[in-house]
Amino acid sequence: MNAGFYPKLAWNGIRKNKKLYLPYLLTCTGMITIFYILAFLSENRATAGMRAGNIVQYILSLGTWVIGAFSLIFLFYTNSFLIRKRKKEFGLYNILGMGKRNLAIILLWETLIVAGISLICGLCCGVLLSKAAELCLTNILNEEITLTFSVEPKALVNCALLFSAIFILILLNTLRQIRVAKPIELLHSESVGEKPPKANWFLAILGAVILAAAYTIALMIDNPIQAILNFFLAVILVIIGTYILFVSGSVALCKLLQKNKNYYYKTNHFVSVSSMLYRMKRNGAGLASICILSTMILVMVSSTVCLFVGTENSLKEVYPRDIIISTENTSQPEPIKHIAADILKEKQAEPKDEMEYRELSFTSYLENGTLILDTNSIQNISFTNLRLLCIYTLEDYNRILGKEETLGENEVLLHTSRTDFAESSIRIEGCPELQIKKTVDDYIPDGEASTMFSSSLFLIVPDAETMEQISRIQAEAYGKNASEITDYYAFNLNLNDKKQIEIYEEIFARMKEEFSKTETPYHFQIKSLANERPGHYELNGGFFFLGIFLGLIFLAATVLIMYYKQISEGYEDQSKFEIMQKVGMTKKEIRKSINSQILTVFFLPLIAAGVHTALAFPIISKMLMLFSIENTPLLAGSTFVTYLIFAVFYIFVYRITSRAYYGIVSGRKEDSV
Amino acid sequence: MALLEVCNLKKIYTTRFGGQHVVALKNISFNVEKGEYVAIMGESGSGKTTLLNILAALDRPSGGSVLLEGRELSKIKESQIAAFRRDNLGFVFQDFNLLDTFTLRDNIYLPLVLEGRKPAEMQQKILPIAKKLGITELLNKYPYEVSGGQKQRAAVARALITEPSVILADEPTGALDSKSTGEMLELFSQINQDGQTIIMVTHSVAAASHAGRVLFIKDGALFHQIFRGENSDTQLYQKISDTLTMLATGGEQK
């Protein structure tokens, strides 16, 4: 045979099936582009040069793994559609006298063509778009923009290797299928009479139970650490449960409907229930994939948007003032104030919203209404019972918040965060019992409690003596790990970030110098909001970027699965459409019935994804606490808006793909008349 | 009045490009009385499928009229035509046209469900028909689980269950083996003896020889017809063969 014969045959095969191959090529190209961009960013020097570059690069390299794994699964999935449609053609070649070996050569050429086109296009797009992605990233991260253009050879090589491996795996899988099949089977594989699906009640119930378990886990969680630990368990359970439920639960439901004769034998239900039964069996997995992908998109985008939008809020939460100076082990905060005041005067800056207070904070363990200090005596420590105790004096409290509260001896004011306290008195192990005079809503804004994501109790004690007494008791119990009473001096500055950082650095240097002269060691700490801001933006922005990026990829995948689903269903329904018309259904009735089942089948994943997302809400809000984001309305808002935008997009895709579907279904009719 | 009156029927197709006219039917007229069993024969391209499509209200004639029980088919509104077809016509196709997603029972129920009948009533109707056609045991099977002959019986049952005025059969034995063909033709005769009007389009002399009357179509026009009269199936077979020979050889000279 002529040398150009096989490539020509392969090329023709692709061209004649362009309705199927074009989306496949686009997918491969898109996947490669996206993989390269992520790999590029995670290798790129510009990214590494950022302040939180390491974290961002780490997040992005995690992203490349996700994309790699996803590409493998997804390309396998889409390729199986192609093969199912093309088997007939291969069967014909086989019967016309081509051996399996010849078919294998054609397939090899096809793979080479597809791989070649998509690798070249994908890498070109990747290289071209990588700069745009880099600009997006630097913009999100508030970084300076560089305008050099670069190519990352390592990313190129990795990308080419990974996708070549995927293409080879796909080819091997196809060859395996061709090798096993007989020519007649190949010829008829598309129209093979299918067994009616059987309802598997056991699996259906199992799916429901697994899903219920996942939901329960998500709803039961009451603190961030638990959320992290259980999140992946919940995710895996949801994925398994969704797949089982879509594949067998839906069949079971249809069977149940079919048993109800009065329901089933109605014009509206008759055709749709029975064809849905088949459709679900074949497309249950596809629908479950759409559902899972949609859920992932919703969760990722809404949470990272919330994270990014909430960055400023969370910064304010952690750093209640622009500059916060804290010193341990001193009873005279005056020298600190002097240093700060001197420097501010030099820089001609005015401190505002000054705040001065003493605080004692330590961890305790709540058991039977008593706060235990010696945690060694407790077995099986449960995170939920840990309580951070923050103790302030009444004087500071009244001064800072402008209150006029009074306290008798052994009386306290209580403020709680992320917990409730049911008892009427505070019993700290080894301390006299403290009566709770009342629970207050206001508290001294203290950044530390927000960074610790455990439940906190804020106690306002009558005087400094009580505080010192408690301090001695905890010092005894904790020994080396004991906390010290800390003096805080915090203020705002009406300056831009750059000047604030200058002042911060100056104060830091001066204090270091000052304290090195004294004999007793002082521990001091200065925090500057301006100095911390970029780090937070880089971390949160990195997640945001990745969330949007992965969201887009999953979105593309969802669209493609939908498209293939509609196309393949269109081919299946062609003959049915015709028969029903001959038997006496009007075009309108058929259209209505088909429309209703497509709608049901199509919007089921969207609804299920909505339910998943809604139930994931508590767990996500807990996890966001790790990033000091405790803004339920913001998360609710971003989730809702994301869902809304997604739903609109989903409907848009539905309209486009269902047009393709009707095109196929009615196209055949024209030919036959 | 005849059950079906076909009067000066014409059908002209216009090709999509160039506007050339192809005459599929020219001036066909015939009547079918109630209880008749009529076979329509002709070569490929003679227009017999076009004729059947027009009788089935699947296609509209370019001229002339078709009256079923005095009702002009072309005057029925597009929106009502499906319902009309369902109520008055029963179809049997060469390739059965059963839906794979339904059991035989549900396939047979399909027209009744479309009419909105009650499950109990449908159950009552299907039993005698299934018994007559010998598919009672098979009702809960799916089309791919039964043989071609059995599929065609189910298709016949589906056509009969609405008690239509006419059954239109398009090459009903075309996809069957000779044994099933024989059985199917017996079945058609039997149904006809019970009073059912049948119009069948066929290539097969054997199939046509079971009919009460055979119409021959050539080049879109009615060419000849043979009545069974007192002839047996075998004699009719001979007559049909002769006519076909004449059609093939000397037909042009007519």
mmCIF file of N, CA and C in Angstrom, chain A residues 36-120:
data_model
loop_
_atom_site.group_PDB
_atom_site.id
_atom_site.type_symbol
_atom_site.label_atom_id
_atom_site.label_comp_id
_atom_site.label_asym_id
_atom_site.label_seq_id
_atom_site.Cartn_x
_atom_site.Cartn_y
_atom_site.Cartn_z
ATOM 1 N N TYR A 36 -0.066 24.297 30.559
ATOM 2 C CA TYR A 36 1.189 25.015 30.369
ATOM 3 C C TYR A 36 1.204 26.305 31.174
ATOM 4 N N ILE A 37 0.085 27.031 31.136
ATOM 5 C CA ILE A 37 0.062 28.321 31.840
ATOM 6 C C ILE A 37 0.306 28.125 33.331
ATOM 7 N N LEU A 38 -0.373 27.129 33.895
ATOM 8 C CA LEU A 38 -0.189 26.897 35.331
ATOM 9 C C LEU A 38 1.236 26.463 35.634
ATOM 10 N N ALA A 39 1.758 25.559 34.788
ATOM 11 C CA ALA A 39 3.116 25.081 35.006
ATOM 12 C C ALA A 39 4.097 26.242 34.858
ATOM 13 N N PHE A 40 3.826 27.092 33.861
ATOM 14 C CA PHE A 40 4.666 28.265 33.624
ATOM 15 C C PHE A 40 4.702 29.164 34.859
ATOM 16 N N LEU A 41 3.506 29.447 35.384
ATOM 17 C CA LEU A 41 3.449 30.357 36.530
ATOM 18 C C LEU A 41 4.113 29.756 37.751
ATOM 19 N N SER A 42 4.001 28.427 37.888
ATOM 20 C CA SER A 42 4.587 27.836 39.084
ATOM 21 C C SER A 42 6.109 27.687 38.958
ATOM 22 N N GLU A 43 6.620 27.829 37.718
ATOM 23 C CA GLU A 43 8.070 27.755 37.531
ATOM 24 C C GLU A 43 8.701 29.145 37.340
ATOM 25 N N ASN A 44 7.852 30.081 36.958
ATOM 26 C CA ASN A 44 8.339 31.369 36.495
ATOM 27 C C ASN A 44 9.105 32.152 37.563
ATOM 28 N N ARG A 45 10.157 32.854 37.132
ATOM 29 C CA ARG A 45 10.964 33.625 38.092
ATOM 30 C C ARG A 45 10.191 34.824 38.606
ATOM 31 N N ALA A 46 9.369 35.404 37.737
ATOM 32 C CA ALA A 46 8.621 36.589 38.154
ATOM 33 C C ALA A 46 7.727 36.239 39.343
ATOM 34 N N THR A 47 7.124 35.050 39.273
ATOM 35 C CA THR A 47 6.269 34.647 40.382
ATOM 36 C C THR A 47 7.107 34.390 41.619
ATOM 37 N N ALA A 48 8.239 33.741 41.396
ATOM 38 C CA ALA A 48 9.097 33.409 42.535
ATOM 39 C C ALA A 48 9.585 34.668 43.220
ATOM 40 N N GLY A 49 9.728 35.757 42.436
ATOM 41 C CA GLY A 49 10.229 37.004 42.986
ATOM 42 C C GLY A 49 9.222 37.746 43.837
ATOM 43 N N MET A 50 7.979 37.289 43.813
ATOM 44 C CA MET A 50 6.979 37.986 44.623
ATOM 45 C C MET A 50 7.251 37.737 46.097
ATOM 46 N N ARG A 51 6.590 38.558 46.921
ATOM 47 C CA ARG A 51 6.913 38.465 48.337
ATOM 48 C C ARG A 51 6.456 37.138 48.936
ATOM 49 N N ALA A 52 5.229 36.718 48.573
ATOM 50 C CA ALA A 52 4.777 35.419 49.055
ATOM 51 C C ALA A 52 4.896 34.409 47.922
ATOM 52 N N GLY A 53 5.897 34.653 47.053
ATOM 53 C CA GLY A 53 6.063 33.835 45.855
ATOM 54 C C GLY A 53 6.074 32.346 46.130
ATOM 55 N N ASN A 54 6.713 31.958 47.214
ATOM 56 C CA ASN A 54 6.790 30.533 47.516
ATOM 57 C C ASN A 54 5.415 29.915 47.696
ATOM 58 N N ILE A 55 4.608 30.618 48.473
ATOM 59 C CA ILE A 55 3.266 30.089 48.733
ATOM 60 C C ILE A 55 2.470 30.021 47.444
ATOM 61 N N VAL A 56 2.529 31.134 46.682
ATOM 62 C CA VAL A 56 1.762 31.182 45.441
ATOM 63 C C VAL A 56 2.209 30.057 44.510
ATOM 64 N N GLN A 57 3.522 29.879 44.411
ATOM 65 C CA GLN A 57 4.010 28.832 43.518
ATOM 66 C C GLN A 57 3.609 27.448 44.000
ATOM 67 N N TYR A 58 3.566 27.302 45.310
ATOM 68 C CA TYR A 58 3.152 26.016 45.859
ATOM 69 C C TYR A 58 1.688 25.751 45.524
ATOM 70 N N ILE A 59 0.866 26.787 45.729
ATOM 71 C CA ILE A 59 -0.560 26.646 45.416
ATOM 72 C C ILE A 59 -0.734 26.303 43.942
ATOM 73 N N LEU A 60 0.008 27.002 43.081
ATOM 74 C CA LEU A 60 -0.126 26.783 41.642
ATOM 75 C C LEU A 60 0.368 25.403 41.241
ATOM 76 N N SER A 61 1.433 24.925 41.887
ATOM 77 C CA SER A 61 1.928 23.609 41.481
ATOM 78 C C SER A 61 0.959 22.525 41.939
ATOM 79 N N LEU A 62 0.258 22.769 43.066
ATOM 80 C CA LEU A 62 -0.828 21.858 43.429
ATOM 81 C C LEU A 62 -1.872 21.854 42.318
ATOM 82 N N GLY A 63 -2.151 23.058 41.810
ATOM 83 C CA GLY A 63 -3.112 23.206 40.723
ATOM 84 C C GLY A 63 -2.722 22.402 39.498
ATOM 85 N N THR A 64 -1.427 22.386 39.155
ATOM 86 C CA THR A 64 -1.022 21.636 37.965
ATOM 87 C C THR A 64 -1.282 20.144 38.152
ATOM 88 N N TRP A 65 -1.100 19.650 39.370
ATOM 89 C CA TRP A 65 -1.399 18.235 39.606
ATOM 90 C C TRP A 65 -2.874 17.949 39.371
ATOM 91 N N VAL A 66 -3.699 18.862 39.920
ATOM 92 C CA VAL A 66 -5.144 18.675 39.744
ATOM 93 C C VAL A 66 -5.488 18.659 38.259
ATOM 94 N N ILE A 67 -4.934 19.617 37.514
ATOM 95 C CA ILE A 67 -5.242 19.702 36.092
ATOM 96 C C ILE A 67 -4.740 18.453 35.363
ATOM 97 N N GLY A 68 -3.552 17.998 35.719
ATOM 98 C CA GLY A 68 -3.007 16.807 35.075
ATOM 99 C C GLY A 68 -3.919 15.610 35.258
ATOM 100 N N ALA A 69 -4.324 15.366 36.503
ATOM 101 C CA ALA A 69 -5.191 14.221 36.797
ATOM 102 C C ALA A 69 -6.525 14.390 36.091
ATOM 103 N N PHE A 70 -7.026 15.613 36.134
ATOM 104 C CA PHE A 70 -8.316 15.860 35.519
ATOM 105 C C PHE A 70 -8.256 15.659 34.003
ATOM 106 N N SER A 71 -7.159 16.120 33.382
ATOM 107 C CA SER A 71 -7.012 15.957 31.937
ATOM 108 C C SER A 71 -7.078 14.485 31.556
ATOM 109 N N LEU A 72 -6.372 13.665 32.311
ATOM 110 C CA LEU A 72 -6.337 12.239 32.016
ATOM 111 C C LEU A 72 -7.753 11.666 32.014
ATOM 112 N N ILE A 73 -8.470 11.898 33.110
ATOM 113 C CA ILE A 73 -9.817 11.351 33.238
ATOM 114 C C ILE A 73 -10.718 11.909 32.151
ATOM 115 N N PHE A 74 -10.630 13.207 31.976
ATOM 116 C CA PHE A 74 -11.579 13.849 31.094
ATOM 117 C C PHE A 74 -11.343 13.502 29.624
ATOM 118 N N LEU A 75 -10.082 13.434 29.225
ATOM 119 C CA LEU A 75 -9.821 13.106 27.823
ATOM 120 C C LEU A 75 -10.216 11.654 27.538
ATOM 121 N N PHE A 76 -10.024 10.779 28.501
ATOM 122 C CA PHE A 76 -10.495 9.405 28.349
ATOM 123 C C PHE A 76 -11.998 9.391 28.103
ATOM 124 N N TYR A 77 -12.685 10.162 28.928
ATOM 125 C CA TYR A 77 -14.142 10.207 28.865
ATOM 126 C C TYR A 77 -14.618 10.699 27.497
ATOM 127 N N THR A 78 -14.046 11.816 27.035
ATOM 128 C CA THR A 78 -14.514 12.363 25.759
ATOM 129 C C THR A 78 -14.126 11.440 24.612
ATOM 130 N N ASN A 79 -12.951 10.827 24.735
ATOM 131 C CA ASN A 79 -12.522 9.946 23.666
ATOM 132 C C ASN A 79 -13.459 8.741 23.535
ATOM 133 N N SER A 80 -13.999 8.273 24.652
ATOM 134 C CA SER A 80 -14.893 7.116 24.586
ATOM 135 C C SER A 80 -16.135 7.435 23.754
ATOM 136 N N PHE A 81 -16.559 8.694 23.777
ATOM 137 C CA PHE A 81 -17.674 9.110 22.923
ATOM 138 C C PHE A 81 -17.302 8.934 21.451
ATOM 139 N N LEU A 82 -16.116 9.397 21.132
ATOM 140 C CA LEU A 82 -15.662 9.339 19.745
ATOM 141 C C LEU A 82 -15.605 7.903 19.271
ATOM 142 N N ILE A 83 -15.020 7.057 20.100
ATOM 143 C CA ILE A 83 -14.829 5.671 19.690
ATOM 144 C C ILE A 83 -16.166 4.987 19.485
ATOM 145 N N ARG A 84 -17.118 5.250 20.380
ATOM 146 C CA ARG A 84 -18.418 4.623 20.245
ATOM 147 C C ARG A 84 -19.032 4.959 18.881
ATOM 148 N N LYS A 85 -18.869 6.223 18.474
ATOM 149 C CA LYS A 85 -19.441 6.645 17.204
ATOM 150 C C LYS A 85 -18.666 6.075 16.010
ATOM 151 N N ARG A 86 -17.376 5.822 16.205
ATOM 152 C CA ARG A 86 -16.566 5.469 15.052
ATOM 153 C C ARG A 86 -16.419 3.974 14.842
ATOM 154 N N LYS A 87 -16.885 3.209 15.812
ATOM 155 C CA LYS A 87 -16.709 1.763 15.702
ATOM 156 C C LYS A 87 -17.328 1.217 14.419
ATOM 157 N N LYS A 88 -18.460 1.766 14.033
ATOM 158 C CA LYS A 88 -19.143 1.300 12.839
ATOM 159 C C LYS A 88 -18.229 1.419 11.622
ATOM 160 N N GLU A 89 -17.574 2.560 11.537
ATOM 161 C CA GLU A 89 -16.668 2.800 10.426
ATOM 162 C C GLU A 89 -15.543 1.768 10.430
ATOM 163 N N PHE A 90 -15.008 1.521 11.614
ATOM 164 C CA PHE A 90 -13.928 0.540 11.718
ATOM 165 C C PHE A 90 -14.420 -0.846 11.322
ATOM 166 N N GLY A 91 -15.651 -1.160 11.727
ATOM 167 C CA GLY A 91 -16.246 -2.445 11.375
ATOM 168 C C GLY A 91 -16.313 -2.588 9.868
ATOM 169 N N LEU A 92 -16.722 -1.506 9.205
ATOM 170 C CA LEU A 92 -16.838 -1.528 7.755
ATOM 171 C C LEU A 92 -15.469 -1.767 7.117
ATOM 172 N N TYR A 93 -14.451 -1.043 7.577
ATOM 173 C CA TYR A 93 -13.093 -1.245 7.074
ATOM 174 C C TYR A 93 -12.675 -2.693 7.265
ATOM 175 N N ASN A 94 -13.027 -3.204 8.421
ATOM 176 C CA ASN A 94 -12.648 -4.560 8.780
ATOM 177 C C ASN A 94 -13.276 -5.551 7.799
ATOM 178 N N ILE A 95 -14.562 -5.340 7.519
ATOM 179 C CA ILE A 95 -15.266 -6.247 6.622
ATOM 180 C C ILE A 95 -14.777 -6.088 5.195
ATOM 181 N N LEU A 96 -14.395 -4.873 4.835
ATOM 182 C CA LEU A 96 -13.879 -4.649 3.483
ATOM 183 C C LEU A 96 -12.472 -5.201 3.305
ATOM 184 N N GLY A 97 -11.935 -5.800 4.345
ATOM 185 C CA GLY A 97 -10.677 -6.507 4.174
ATOM 186 C C GLY A 97 -9.476 -5.919 4.876
ATOM 187 N N MET A 98 -9.706 -4.980 5.773
ATOM 188 C CA MET A 98 -8.575 -4.456 6.529
ATOM 189 C C MET A 98 -8.415 -5.297 7.780
ATOM 190 N N GLY A 99 -7.181 -5.643 8.059
ATOM 191 C CA GLY A 99 -6.946 -6.409 9.281
ATOM 192 C C GLY A 99 -6.952 -5.484 10.466
ATOM 193 N N LYS A 100 -6.945 -6.101 11.630
ATOM 194 C CA LYS A 100 -6.904 -5.292 12.857
ATOM 195 C C LYS A 100 -5.619 -4.463 12.895
ATOM 196 N N ARG A 101 -4.565 -5.029 12.260
ATOM 197 C CA ARG A 101 -3.286 -4.345 12.242
ATOM 198 C C ARG A 101 -3.388 -3.032 11.455
ATOM 199 N N ASN A 102 -4.092 -3.115 10.321
ATOM 200 C CA ASN A 102 -4.268 -1.904 9.520
ATOM 201 C C ASN A 102 -5.070 -0.860 10.278
ATOM 202 N N LEU A 103 -6.120 -1.355 10.972
ATOM 203 C CA LEU A 103 -6.928 -0.432 11.769
ATOM 204 C C LEU A 103 -6.063 0.250 12.816
ATOM 205 N N ALA A 104 -5.179 -0.561 13.412
ATOM 206 C CA ALA A 104 -4.310 -0.006 14.445
ATOM 207 C C ALA A 104 -3.440 1.101 13.868
ATOM 208 N N ILE A 105 -2.956 0.892 12.617
ATOM 209 C CA ILE A 105 -2.114 1.922 12.004
ATOM 210 C C ILE A 105 -2.923 3.192 11.756
ATOM 211 N N ILE A 106 -4.163 3.010 11.286
ATOM 212 C CA ILE A 106 -5.013 4.196 11.076
ATOM 213 C C ILE A 106 -5.197 4.942 12.390
ATOM 214 N N LEU A 107 -5.503 4.148 13.440
ATOM 215 C CA LEU A 107 -5.721 4.774 14.749
ATOM 216 C C LEU A 107 -4.471 5.487 15.239
ATOM 217 N N LEU A 108 -3.324 4.861 14.966
ATOM 218 C CA LEU A 108 -2.064 5.477 15.370
ATOM 219 C C LEU A 108 -1.909 6.830 14.683
ATOM 220 N N TRP A 109 -2.196 6.829 13.382
ATOM 221 C CA TRP A 109 -2.089 8.092 12.636
ATOM 222 C C TRP A 109 -3.059 9.131 13.169
ATOM 223 N N GLU A 110 -4.274 8.643 13.453
ATOM 224 C CA GLU A 110 -5.259 9.585 13.987
ATOM 225 C C GLU A 110 -4.776 10.211 15.271
ATOM 226 N N THR A 111 -4.262 9.349 16.159
ATOM 227 C CA THR A 111 -3.760 9.854 17.431
ATOM 228 C C THR A 111 -2.629 10.845 17.194
ATOM 229 N N LEU A 112 -1.733 10.486 16.231
ATOM 230 C CA LEU A 112 -0.619 11.385 15.939
ATOM 231 C C LEU A 112 -1.118 12.738 15.463
ATOM 232 N N ILE A 113 -2.127 12.695 14.580
ATOM 233 C CA ILE A 113 -2.656 13.962 14.063
ATOM 234 C C ILE A 113 -3.270 14.779 15.185
ATOM 235 N N VAL A 114 -4.144 14.105 15.965
ATOM 236 C CA VAL A 114 -4.819 14.820 17.060
ATOM 237 C C VAL A 114 -3.794 15.355 18.051
ATOM 238 N N ALA A 115 -2.837 14.488 18.417
ATOM 239 C CA ALA A 115 -1.841 14.902 19.398
ATOM 240 C C ALA A 115 -0.999 16.050 18.833
ATOM 241 N N GLY A 116 -0.617 15.921 17.569
ATOM 242 C CA GLY A 116 0.210 16.952 16.949
ATOM 243 C C GLY A 116 -0.496 18.284 16.930
ATOM 244 N N ILE A 117 -1.712 18.277 16.386
ATOM 245 C CA ILE A 117 -2.450 19.544 16.291
ATOM 246 C C ILE A 117 -2.646 20.147 17.669
ATOM 247 N N SER A 118 -3.122 19.309 18.611
ATOM 248 C CA SER A 118 -3.476 19.913 19.891
ATOM 249 C C SER A 118 -2.235 20.321 20.669
ATOM 250 N N LEU A 119 -1.140 19.572 20.543
ATOM 251 C CA LEU A 119 0.078 19.978 21.264
ATOM 252 C C LEU A 119 0.641 21.284 20.700
ATOM 253 N N ILE A 120 0.685 21.356 19.357
ATOM 254 C CA ILE A 120 1.230 22.575 18.758
ATOM 255 C C ILE A 120 0.350 23.773 19.086
#
